[in-house]
C-alpha cells in the first residue's frame, strides 16, 4: 500500500485500485525490512464484527485494544482450546 499524502492526522493512501483517506491511528507504517519481518509471521484475521485484545486470557482482564472485522495480528502462540492467542500488533513490532 502506498501512502500518497499526510495531512494532520490523516493519510491519503492507495491500497489497491482506489485512493482513500484513513486516520493515522488506523494504519501502521513500516519500512521495507519491518514489512518483510511482519509478513513472515503467522497471522490471525478477525472475521467478527467486534472483539477485544486483553492483557491476559482472563475474560475480565484489562482491554488493550478493540478488534474490528478485518483486523490483522501476528500469532506468537495459541491456547490448547484455540480460544485464546498471544499476539503482536503491527505497531508493536517497532518496539521489539
PDB file of C-alpha atoms in Angstrom:
ATOM      1  CA  UNK A   1       0.000   0.000   0.000  1.00  0.00           C
ATOM      2  CA  UNK A   2       1.339   3.411  -0.858  1.00  0.00           C
ATOM      3  CA  UNK A   3       0.880   6.483   1.306  1.00  0.00           C
ATOM      4  CA  UNK A   4       0.431   9.400  -1.066  1.00  0.00           C
ATOM      5  CA  UNK A   5      -0.008  12.291   1.347  1.00  0.00           C
ATOM      6  CA  UNK A   6      -0.018  13.094   5.078  1.00  0.00           C
ATOM      7  CA  UNK A   7      -2.298  15.839   6.346  1.00  0.00           C
ATOM      8  CA  UNK A   8      -2.686  16.424  10.073  1.00  0.00           C
ATOM      9  CA  UNK A   9      -3.781  13.036  11.493  1.00  0.00           C
ATOM     10  CA  UNK A  10      -4.925  11.698   8.106  1.00  0.00           C
ATOM     11  CA  UNK A  11      -3.185   9.638   5.426  1.00  0.00           C
ATOM     12  CA  UNK A  12      -4.161   9.536   1.774  1.00  0.00           C
ATOM     13  CA  UNK A  13      -3.334   6.035   0.608  1.00  0.00           C
ATOM     14  CA  UNK A  14      -3.682   3.712  -2.332  1.00  0.00           C
ATOM     15  CA  UNK A  15      -4.210   0.148  -1.121  1.00  0.00           C
ATOM     16  CA  UNK A  16      -5.303  -1.309  -4.436  1.00  0.00           C
ATOM     17  CA  UNK A  17      -7.028   0.344  -7.366  1.00  0.00           C
ATOM     18  CA  UNK A  18      -8.624   3.176  -5.436  1.00  0.00           C
ATOM     19  CA  UNK A  19      -7.496   6.115  -3.320  1.00  0.00           C
ATOM     20  CA  UNK A  20      -8.857   6.799   0.174  1.00  0.00           C
ATOM     21  CA  UNK A  21      -8.264   8.672   3.416  1.00  0.00           C
ATOM     22  CA  UNK A  22      -7.699   6.926   6.747  1.00  0.00           C
ATOM     23  CA  UNK A  23      -6.895   8.350  10.161  1.00  0.00           C
ATOM     24  CA  UNK A  24      -3.263   7.884  11.220  1.00  0.00           C
ATOM     25  CA  UNK A  25      -4.250   5.503  14.048  1.00  0.00           C
ATOM     26  CA  UNK A  26      -5.838   3.091  11.559  1.00  0.00           C
ATOM     27  CA  UNK A  27      -2.597   2.144   9.783  1.00  0.00           C
ATOM     28  CA  UNK A  28       0.858   1.101  10.907  1.00  0.00           C
ATOM     29  CA  UNK A  29       3.585   2.455   8.661  1.00  0.00           C
ATOM     30  CA  UNK A  30       6.643   0.233   8.184  1.00  0.00           C
ATOM     31  CA  UNK A  31       9.970   0.247   6.444  1.00  0.00           C
ATOM     32  CA  UNK A  32      10.620  -2.442   3.846  1.00  0.00           C
ATOM     33  CA  UNK A  33      12.572  -4.517   6.412  1.00  0.00           C
ATOM     34  CA  UNK A  34       9.832  -4.163   9.043  1.00  0.00           C
ATOM     35  CA  UNK A  35       7.232  -5.144   6.441  1.00  0.00           C
ATOM     36  CA  UNK A  36       9.103  -8.318   5.420  1.00  0.00           C
ATOM     37  CA  UNK A  37       9.607  -9.247   9.097  1.00  0.00           C
ATOM     38  CA  UNK A  38       5.864  -8.724   9.738  1.00  0.00           C
ATOM     39  CA  UNK A  39       4.851 -10.721   6.663  1.00  0.00           C
ATOM     40  CA  UNK A  40       6.985 -13.703   7.754  1.00  0.00           C
ATOM     41  CA  UNK A  41       4.832 -14.240  10.867  1.00  0.00           C
ATOM     42  CA  UNK A  42       1.665 -16.375  11.128  1.00  0.00           C
ATOM     43  CA  UNK A  43      -1.422 -14.136  11.158  1.00  0.00           C
ATOM     44  CA  UNK A  44      -4.883 -14.115  12.636  1.00  0.00           C
ATOM     45  CA  UNK A  45      -7.580 -12.131  10.804  1.00  0.00           C
ATOM     46  CA  UNK A  46     -10.687 -11.111  12.731  1.00  0.00           C
ATOM     47  CA  UNK A  47     -13.830 -12.368  10.999  1.00  0.00           C
ATOM     48  CA  UNK A  48     -16.127 -10.991  13.705  1.00  0.00           C
ATOM     49  CA  UNK A  49     -17.634  -7.523  13.674  1.00  0.00           C
ATOM     50  CA  UNK A  50     -16.108  -6.766  17.043  1.00  0.00           C
ATOM     51  CA  UNK A  51     -13.886  -8.107  19.759  1.00  0.00           C
ATOM     52  CA  UNK A  52     -11.191  -7.177  22.226  1.00  0.00           C
ATOM     53  CA  UNK A  53      -7.499  -7.706  22.803  1.00  0.00           C
ATOM     54  CA  UNK A  54      -6.940  -8.275  26.502  1.00  0.00           C
ATOM     55  CA  UNK A  55      -3.827  -8.192  28.670  1.00  0.00           C
ATOM     56  CA  UNK A  56      -4.321 -11.870  29.630  1.00  0.00           C
ATOM     57  CA  UNK A  57      -6.543 -14.877  28.871  1.00  0.00           C
ATOM     58  CA  UNK A  58      -8.957 -13.926  31.658  1.00  0.00           C
ATOM     59  CA  UNK A  59     -12.162 -12.511  30.140  1.00  0.00           C
ATOM     60  CA  UNK A  60     -12.271  -9.912  32.927  1.00  0.00           C
ATOM     61  CA  UNK A  61      -8.719  -8.649  32.304  1.00  0.00           C
ATOM     62  CA  UNK A  62      -7.895  -5.163  31.047  1.00  0.00           C
ATOM     63  CA  UNK A  63      -8.736  -4.378  27.413  1.00  0.00           C
ATOM     64  CA  UNK A  64      -5.672  -3.284  25.414  1.00  0.00           C
ATOM     65  CA  UNK A  65      -7.417  -2.616  22.103  1.00  0.00           C
ATOM     66  CA  UNK A  66     -10.531  -3.457  20.170  1.00  0.00           C
ATOM     67  CA  UNK A  67     -10.739  -5.662  17.098  1.00  0.00           C
ATOM     68  CA  UNK A  68     -12.930  -4.924  14.117  1.00  0.00           C
ATOM     69  CA  UNK A  69     -13.766  -7.003  11.085  1.00  0.00           C
ATOM     70  CA  UNK A  70     -10.563  -7.489   9.098  1.00  0.00           C
ATOM     71  CA  UNK A  71      -8.107  -6.673  11.908  1.00  0.00           C
ATOM     72  CA  UNK A  72      -4.804  -8.497  11.384  1.00  0.00           C
ATOM     73  CA  UNK A  73      -2.484  -9.557  14.220  1.00  0.00           C
ATOM     74  CA  UNK A  74       0.552 -11.837  14.317  1.00  0.00           C
ATOM     75  CA  UNK A  75       0.275 -15.027  16.374  1.00  0.00           C
ATOM     76  CA  UNK A  76       3.023 -15.916  18.858  1.00  0.00           C
ATOM     77  CA  UNK A  77       1.197 -18.934  20.336  1.00  0.00           C
ATOM     78  CA  UNK A  78      -2.322 -20.203  20.930  1.00  0.00           C
ATOM     79  CA  UNK A  79      -4.077 -21.975  23.762  1.00  0.00           C
ATOM     80  CA  UNK A  80      -4.889 -25.676  23.558  1.00  0.00           C
ATOM     81  CA  UNK A  81      -8.580 -24.911  23.018  1.00  0.00           C
ATOM     82  CA  UNK A  82      -7.784 -22.334  20.285  1.00  0.00           C
ATOM     83  CA  UNK A  83      -9.910 -19.733  22.074  1.00  0.00           C
ATOM     84  CA  UNK A  84      -7.002 -17.504  23.131  1.00  0.00           C
ATOM     85  CA  UNK A  85      -3.874 -16.374  21.315  1.00  0.00           C
ATOM     86  CA  UNK A  86      -0.750 -14.498  22.364  1.00  0.00           C
ATOM     87  CA  UNK A  87      -0.304 -11.907  19.625  1.00  0.00           C
ATOM     88  CA  UNK A  88       1.735  -8.966  18.362  1.00  0.00           C
ATOM     89  CA  UNK A  89       0.068  -5.886  16.922  1.00  0.00           C
ATOM     90  CA  UNK A  90       1.657  -4.321  13.825  1.00  0.00           C
ATOM     91  CA  UNK A  91       2.530  -1.103  15.679  1.00  0.00           C
ATOM     92  CA  UNK A  92       4.210  -3.103  18.479  1.00  0.00           C
ATOM     93  CA  UNK A  93       6.746  -4.573  16.037  1.00  0.00           C
ATOM     94  CA  UNK A  94       8.814  -1.383  16.122  1.00  0.00           C
ATOM     95  CA  UNK A  95       9.218  -1.554  19.896  1.00  0.00           C
ATOM     96  CA  UNK A  96      10.574  -5.116  19.921  1.00  0.00           C
TER      97      UNK A  96
END
